[in-house]
Amino acid sequence: MPLLEPRPTPSAQMRLWSPLIAIGLTLLVGSLLFLSLGKDPVAAFGVFFIQPLASGNGWSELMVKAGPLILIAQGLAIGFRARIYNIGAEGQLIVGALAGGGVAIACDGIDAGWVLPLMVVAGALGGALWGAIPALLRTRFNAQETLTTLMLAYVASFALSYMVNGPWRDPEGMNFPQSIMFGDPALFSPWFEGMRVNASILIAALASAGFWLFTSRSFLAYQLTVGGLAPAAARYAGFSADRTVWISLVLSGLTAGIAGIGEVAGPVGQLNLNISPGYGFAAIIVAYLGRLNAIGIVLAGLLMALLYLGGEAAQVALQLPAAITGLFQGMLLFFLLGADVFVDYRLRPRPKPVIA
Amino acid sequence: MTTIPPPFSGPPPGALRLELTGITKRYPSVVANDGINLKVAPGEIHAVLGENGAGKSTLMKIIYGAVQADAGQIQWNGREVVIANPSEARRLGIGMVFQHFSLFETLTVVENIALALDEPFDLKGLAERVREVSTRYGLPLDPDRLVHSLSVGERQRVEIVRCLLQAPQLLILDEPTSVLTPQAVQKLFETLRRLASEGVSILYISHKLHEIQSLCHSATVMRGGKVTGTATPSQETPASLARMMIGRELPVCEVPAYTGEARPVLTVSKLSMRPDDPFGTPLKDIDLEVRRGEILGIAGISGNGQAELLAALSGEAPGSAEAIKLAGQPVGHLDAGKRRKRGLAFVPEERLGRGAVPPMSLADNATLSAHAQGLVKKGFLRPKAAWEFAKTCIQRFDVRCGGPGAAARSLSGGNLQKFIVGREIMQQPIAMVVAQPTWGVDVGAAAFLRQTLIDLSRSGVAILVVSEELEELFEICDRIAVLAEGRLGPAVPKAQTNAEKIGMQMSGLFTSATDREPDHAAA
C-alpha cells in the first residue's frame, strides 16, 4: 500500500516550508559529510557560510556570483511556470557571451560609449536565438525542449571551444584557448577599487523587478501560467500553446545571454573555456528554490552564490575537493524535490481495523 | 431465452448475504457515512439510491475493501469480517463493476481479464471460460477482440464478465446504465435478474428512479451520509422516492414558447474531421443549424464523436473556415478565443482542468474566458474587476462557495458548473454550446441549470446541448438529433419523437436500425 495519499488541496504552508526543510536537511547531511571527512562541522560551516561574508570583498563576490544566477533563474522561472523546461541555459549563456564577445573583439581599439551596450544587445540576441532553436523544434516537430535545450548546450560549448582555439584565439596568448583581453570600453568598470562587483548587478536587480511586475500583473504571464497548470483550459480559453513555448524559451535564452555578457565583460574579461562555473544549470535550482517567484529567486540566488563562495573557501581552508560545491547544490535540489512532494501529498495514516 | 425470474419474496430463512451495522466514515471536512445500516439477502437486487455526495460511493468502497470504515460492523453470510483490501473482498465473493472502466485499450478482452485475476491463468483456457460465461449470461463477448474496438456497452460487459468469472455472491454495480442506450439497459437488466435468480445478491447504485422501480426488490435511500429510509420500489412513486432522496419535491422546469425571430445563428455544414486521438471517432458530414430562441439537443452515447464535435464547435480543434458559421460568418478556422469574441460561448464537459483551472481562484478563473469583459487593460490584469465579475456571477447564479477567492477545485461539481455557465452567460453570447450540463450535479442544481438554459434561449440565444441523459434532453430541448458513429441524424422536434426512437438511432443510425441487435452498437 502506498505511503502517500494526495491532499485534497495543495498545502500553501508546505510550499513555503519546503525550501527551509531542504536547507535544514542539506546542513544536516553536510555535517555528517564533514564528520566522516574528519572535519569539525561547526568550523566547516563557519568556513562555508560565515567566512565568505566576513569582508567587503566577500560581499562583492557574493553579488558577482548572485547576479548571473538570479538573472538566468528569473527567465527560466517564466518557462517553468508554463511547464516549458529549458535546462540548457548554460548553452544560451555561452552563445550570448560569444555574440557579445565577438562585438568586443571586433571593436577592439575603439573607445566609444556604445561598445558595451552593443555587446549587451548582441548577447541578449545570441541567447534568445539559442533559445529560439528549441522553440522552433518544439512547435514545428514536437521535439521535447528538455532534450533539445540540453543538447544545444553541448553544441554551444563546442562552438566556444572552436572559436577560442581557432579564429578568435589571442595571437599573443601562448596558444592558450582564450581570446584577447577586452579593452576598457568593452568592460563593466568595477565600482570599488580592488573589488569585482560592477554595474551588471543592476541588470539583475532591474530584471528582477521587471519579472515581478510581469508575473504578478501581466495577462501574458497569466496565460503562460494557465498553460502550465491546465493545458486543456488554455486551449479552451484560446491561449496559444505555441506562443507559450516561444515566449518561454526566447525569454529565458535572452536573460541567460545577458548573464553571459555580464561574465565576459565583467569578472572574466575575455572569452575562454571557463566563462561560467555552471551558472546555467545552478540557476535551475535557484528558480525552484525560489518557488518560481521573482522575490524568492533573489533570495535563492544569494544562497546559491554563497554556496559557490563557501565551496571555494572550503577548498582553500579545509583542503576539500572542488566537487564540494556541486555536492551541496545537488543535495539542496534533491531535498527540495523530496520536500516538494509533501505540497501535494501527505503521509497516509495507518489503516485502522474496523471496530465493532 | 428470456426467462424472467419470479419476483424476490423476502429474505430466505438462512443468513443474510450482507449486513452492515453502524458503518461510519469521516473525512477531514465531511462525514461521508454516518451510522449506516444495510441488509441484503441472497438473490436480492438491492438499490442504493441517493444524490451525488450522499455517500453511496464511499459505502460501496468500504464493502469492497478499498476504503476502511472508522466504525461499524460488516457481517458476511452471518459471520463478522474485516475487509482490508479489494483482493480480500474478491476472495470473499464480492465483485464490483465500476462506473469508469479500468481497461487497457491496446490489449484484448481476455488479456484485460487475465490482468485483473488474483490467480495464475493460461490465456487459452481463460478465453474458453470467458466465452462460456458470457454466453450463459447473455453477454456475448469475443475474448480475442482488442478493447479499443469495443463499444462502451461491450466494455461494460468485459467488466461484468470479469466479476462473474470469480463466481461472486455479491455484485456491486455503480451507475451502470449511464453509458447505455435504453435497449442495452433492458438487456443488462435481464442478465442481472438471471444472476439474482441463481442466488447472487446485487447492490445497484443509481439515481434513476424508473430503473430502480423496474429492477430492484428493495431500496436503501441515502442523503447527506445517512440512511433516510428503506422502501420497496415497486410500491413507491417516483415522486415519493425523490422526496426521500432529496428531501423535497422533484423540481420541474418551465418551458415557455419563444416568440421572437428564429433565424439561424450557428450553422455547421459538411463538417468532417479526423481526430488527433488514435482511438477517437472521425466526424463524417455533420450538418446542423441552431436558431435564435431554441435549444437543440444532441443525444448519443459518449465516444460516438461527441468530444470531437464539441472541440470542433468550440474552436479547440479548428478546421476549415466554411464548415462552421456564426451569424453567417465563417469561423471554422478560428481558435476558441477568437470565436468567443464573436459571441460563441462554450461550457465543456470537464469542469476542472478545462472549463476552470483547478488551483486558481474563481476571480482568476473569471479572467480565463471573460478577459475581454474589462478584466484586462493594456496587457495588464485588473484583479479588482475580475473579483467584481466573479462576485456578480456568484450572486446571480447562486454559486455556493467561499467567495471569489475560493479555489475552483474547492467547489462541488454543481456549484462550479453554475459558475462556469454563469461566466459564459455574463459575456452575452449569441450562441452557446453546452456539454453534459448536469453531469454529476445534484438534483437541485441540475434543475437550476436547466431553467437557466431555457431562460437564456428564450432571450434569443441559440443553444446547443450535448447530453447523454435522454430525460434531460426531452425536458429542455426544442429539437433533438442523434450523434452515432461520428454521424449526426436529422434534428426532429421533440414532440415528434420519443426515447424509444432516439434509442434505436443511437444504436447505429445509418445501418438498418431495426434488425440490428440494439445494445451491440452503443459504439
Coordinates of C-alpha atoms in Angstrom, one line a residue, chain A residues 36-270:
Chain A
S36 CA 33.1 11.5 8.0
L37 CA 35.9 13.5 6.5
G38 CA 37.3 14.2 9.9
K39 CA 36.4 17.9 9.9
D40 CA 34.6 19.6 12.7
P41 CA 31.2 20.5 11.2
V42 CA 30.8 23.8 13.2
A43 CA 34.2 25.0 12.0
A44 CA 33.5 23.7 8.5
F45 CA 30.2 25.6 8.3
G46 CA 32.0 28.7 9.6
V47 CA 34.4 28.4 6.7
F48 CA 31.5 27.6 4.3
F49 CA 28.9 30.2 5.3
I50 CA 30.4 32.9 7.6
Q51 CA 34.0 33.4 6.5
P52 CA 33.0 34.4 2.9
L53 CA 30.9 37.2 4.2
A54 CA 33.4 38.5 6.8
S55 CA 34.9 41.0 4.4
G56 CA 33.7 43.7 2.0
N57 CA 35.3 41.8 -0.8
G58 CA 33.3 38.8 0.2
W59 CA 30.1 40.7 -0.2
S60 CA 31.3 41.9 -3.6
E61 CA 32.0 38.4 -4.7
L62 CA 28.6 37.3 -3.4
M63 CA 27.0 39.9 -5.7
V64 CA 29.2 38.9 -8.6
K65 CA 28.0 35.3 -8.4
A66 CA 24.4 36.0 -7.4
G67 CA 23.9 38.4 -10.3
P68 CA 24.0 35.9 -13.2
L69 CA 22.3 33.2 -11.1
I70 CA 19.3 35.5 -10.4
L71 CA 19.1 36.9 -13.9
I72 CA 19.0 33.4 -15.5
A73 CA 16.7 32.0 -12.9
Q74 CA 14.2 34.8 -13.5
G75 CA 14.0 33.9 -17.2
L76 CA 13.8 30.2 -16.5
A77 CA 11.0 30.6 -14.0
I78 CA 8.7 32.1 -16.6
G79 CA 9.1 28.9 -18.7
F80 CA 8.9 26.6 -15.7
R81 CA 5.6 28.1 -14.6
A82 CA 4.3 27.2 -18.1
R83 CA 5.9 23.7 -17.8
I84 CA 8.4 24.5 -20.5
Y85 CA 11.6 23.0 -19.2
N86 CA 14.6 24.9 -20.6
I87 CA 17.6 23.1 -19.0
G88 CA 20.1 24.4 -21.5
A89 CA 20.5 28.0 -20.1
E90 CA 24.2 27.2 -19.9
G91 CA 24.3 27.0 -23.7
Q92 CA 22.4 30.2 -24.1
L93 CA 24.7 31.9 -21.7
I94 CA 27.7 30.7 -23.8
V95 CA 26.2 31.8 -27.1
G96 CA 25.3 35.2 -25.5
A97 CA 28.9 35.5 -24.4
L98 CA 30.1 34.5 -27.9
A99 CA 27.9 37.1 -29.6
G100 CA 28.8 39.9 -27.2
G101 CA 32.4 38.8 -27.1
G102 CA 32.5 38.9 -30.9
V103 CA 31.4 42.5 -30.7
A104 CA 34.2 43.3 -28.2
I105 CA 36.8 41.7 -30.3
A106 CA 35.6 43.4 -33.5
C107 CA 35.5 46.8 -31.7
D108 CA 38.9 46.3 -30.0
G109 CA 40.7 49.7 -30.0
I110 CA 37.5 51.7 -30.4
D111 CA 37.0 53.9 -27.4
A112 CA 33.3 54.7 -27.5
G113 CA 30.4 54.5 -25.1
W114 CA 28.2 52.4 -27.3
V115 CA 30.5 49.4 -27.3
L116 CA 29.3 47.9 -24.0
P117 CA 25.6 48.5 -24.7
L118 CA 26.0 46.9 -28.1
M119 CA 27.6 43.9 -26.5
V120 CA 24.7 43.5 -24.1
V121 CA 22.3 43.7 -27.0
A122 CA 24.3 41.2 -29.0
G123 CA 24.5 38.9 -26.0
A124 CA 20.7 39.1 -25.5
L125 CA 20.1 38.3 -29.1
G126 CA 22.6 35.5 -29.2
G127 CA 21.0 33.9 -26.1
A128 CA 17.5 34.4 -27.5
L129 CA 18.5 32.8 -30.8
W130 CA 19.9 29.8 -29.0
G131 CA 16.5 29.6 -27.1
A132 CA 14.6 30.0 -30.3
I133 CA 16.0 26.9 -31.9
P134 CA 14.4 24.5 -29.4
A135 CA 11.2 26.6 -29.6
L136 CA 11.1 26.0 -33.4
L137 CA 11.9 22.3 -33.0
R138 CA 9.1 22.0 -30.4
T139 CA 6.4 23.9 -32.2
R140 CA 7.3 22.6 -35.7
F141 CA 8.3 19.0 -34.9
N142 CA 7.1 18.5 -31.4
A143 CA 10.7 17.7 -30.2
Q144 CA 10.9 17.9 -26.4
E145 CA 12.6 21.0 -25.3
T146 CA 14.1 19.2 -22.3
L147 CA 16.3 17.2 -24.6
T148 CA 17.0 19.8 -27.3
T149 CA 18.0 22.6 -24.9
L150 CA 20.4 20.3 -23.1
M151 CA 21.9 19.0 -26.4
L152 CA 22.3 22.5 -27.7
A153 CA 24.2 23.4 -24.5
Y154 CA 26.9 21.0 -25.6
V155 CA 26.8 22.4 -29.1
A156 CA 27.4 25.9 -27.7
S157 CA 30.2 24.7 -25.5
F158 CA 32.0 23.1 -28.6
A159 CA 31.3 26.3 -30.6
L160 CA 33.0 28.3 -27.8
S161 CA 35.9 25.8 -27.8
Y162 CA 36.3 26.1 -31.5
M163 CA 36.3 29.9 -31.5
V164 CA 38.9 30.3 -28.8
N165 CA 41.1 27.6 -30.3
G166 CA 40.7 29.0 -33.8
P167 CA 39.5 32.3 -35.2
W168 CA 39.4 34.2 -32.0
R169 CA 42.4 32.9 -30.3
D170 CA 44.7 35.5 -28.9
P171 CA 47.8 35.6 -31.1
E172 CA 49.9 36.5 -28.1
G173 CA 48.2 34.1 -25.7
M174 CA 50.9 31.4 -25.9
N175 CA 48.4 29.1 -27.5
F176 CA 46.1 29.0 -24.6
P177 CA 42.5 28.6 -25.7
Q178 CA 41.4 32.2 -25.0
S179 CA 40.7 35.4 -26.8
I180 CA 42.4 38.8 -26.3
M181 CA 41.6 40.6 -23.0
F182 CA 38.8 43.1 -23.7
G183 CA 39.6 46.8 -23.6
D184 CA 38.1 49.1 -21.0
P185 CA 35.2 50.3 -23.3
A186 CA 34.1 46.7 -23.5
L187 CA 34.1 46.0 -19.8
F188 CA 31.8 46.9 -16.9
S189 CA 34.0 49.0 -14.7
P190 CA 34.2 47.9 -11.1
W191 CA 32.5 50.1 -8.5
F192 CA 35.2 49.8 -5.9
E193 CA 38.9 49.6 -6.2
G194 CA 40.1 46.0 -5.8
M195 CA 36.6 44.5 -5.9
R196 CA 34.9 42.9 -8.8
V197 CA 31.3 44.0 -8.2
N198 CA 30.1 46.2 -11.1
A199 CA 27.0 47.6 -12.8
S200 CA 25.9 44.3 -14.3
I201 CA 24.3 43.5 -10.9
L202 CA 22.0 46.4 -11.7
I203 CA 20.7 44.5 -14.7
A204 CA 19.8 41.5 -12.5
A205 CA 18.1 43.9 -10.0
L206 CA 16.1 45.7 -12.7
A207 CA 15.2 42.4 -14.3
S208 CA 14.0 41.0 -11.0
A209 CA 11.7 44.0 -10.5
G210 CA 10.5 43.7 -14.1
F211 CA 9.8 40.0 -13.8
W212 CA 8.0 40.6 -10.6
L213 CA 5.7 43.0 -12.3
F214 CA 5.4 40.7 -15.3
T215 CA 4.5 37.6 -13.4
S216 CA 2.2 39.2 -10.9
R217 CA 0.3 41.6 -13.1
S218 CA 0.5 40.8 -16.8
F219 CA -2.1 39.0 -18.8
L220 CA 0.6 37.3 -20.8
A221 CA 2.2 35.7 -17.7
Y222 CA -1.3 34.7 -16.6
Q223 CA -1.8 32.9 -20.0
L224 CA 1.6 31.1 -19.6
T225 CA 0.7 30.0 -16.0
V226 CA -2.7 28.7 -17.2
G227 CA -0.9 26.8 -20.0
G228 CA 1.3 25.1 -17.3
L229 CA -1.4 24.4 -14.8
A230 CA -4.1 23.2 -17.1
P231 CA -3.2 22.9 -20.8
A232 CA -6.8 22.0 -21.7
A233 CA -8.1 25.1 -20.0
A234 CA -5.6 27.2 -22.0
R235 CA -6.9 25.6 -25.3
Y236 CA -10.4 26.2 -24.1
A237 CA -9.7 29.9 -23.5
G238 CA -8.0 30.2 -26.8
F239 CA -4.5 30.9 -25.5
S240 CA -1.9 29.8 -28.0
A241 CA 0.3 26.9 -26.8
D242 CA 2.9 27.7 -29.5
R243 CA 3.2 31.2 -28.3
T244 CA 3.8 29.9 -24.7
V245 CA 6.7 27.8 -26.0
W246 CA 8.2 30.7 -27.9
I247 CA 8.0 33.2 -25.1
S248 CA 9.3 30.8 -22.5
L249 CA 12.3 29.7 -24.4
V250 CA 13.2 33.0 -26.1
L251 CA 12.9 35.0 -22.9
S252 CA 15.0 32.5 -20.8
G253 CA 17.6 32.4 -23.6
L254 CA 17.7 36.2 -23.6
T255 CA 18.3 36.5 -19.9
A256 CA 21.0 33.8 -20.0
G257 CA 22.6 35.6 -22.9
I258 CA 22.8 38.8 -20.9
A259 CA 24.2 36.9 -18.0
G260 CA 26.9 35.6 -20.3
I261 CA 27.9 39.2 -21.3
G262 CA 28.0 40.1 -17.6
E263 CA 30.6 37.4 -17.2
V264 CA 32.9 38.1 -20.2
A265 CA 32.6 41.9 -19.8
G266 CA 33.0 41.6 -16.0
P267 CA 35.0 39.2 -13.9
V268 CA 36.4 37.2 -16.8
G269 CA 37.2 40.0 -19.2
Q270 CA 37.8 37.8 -22.2

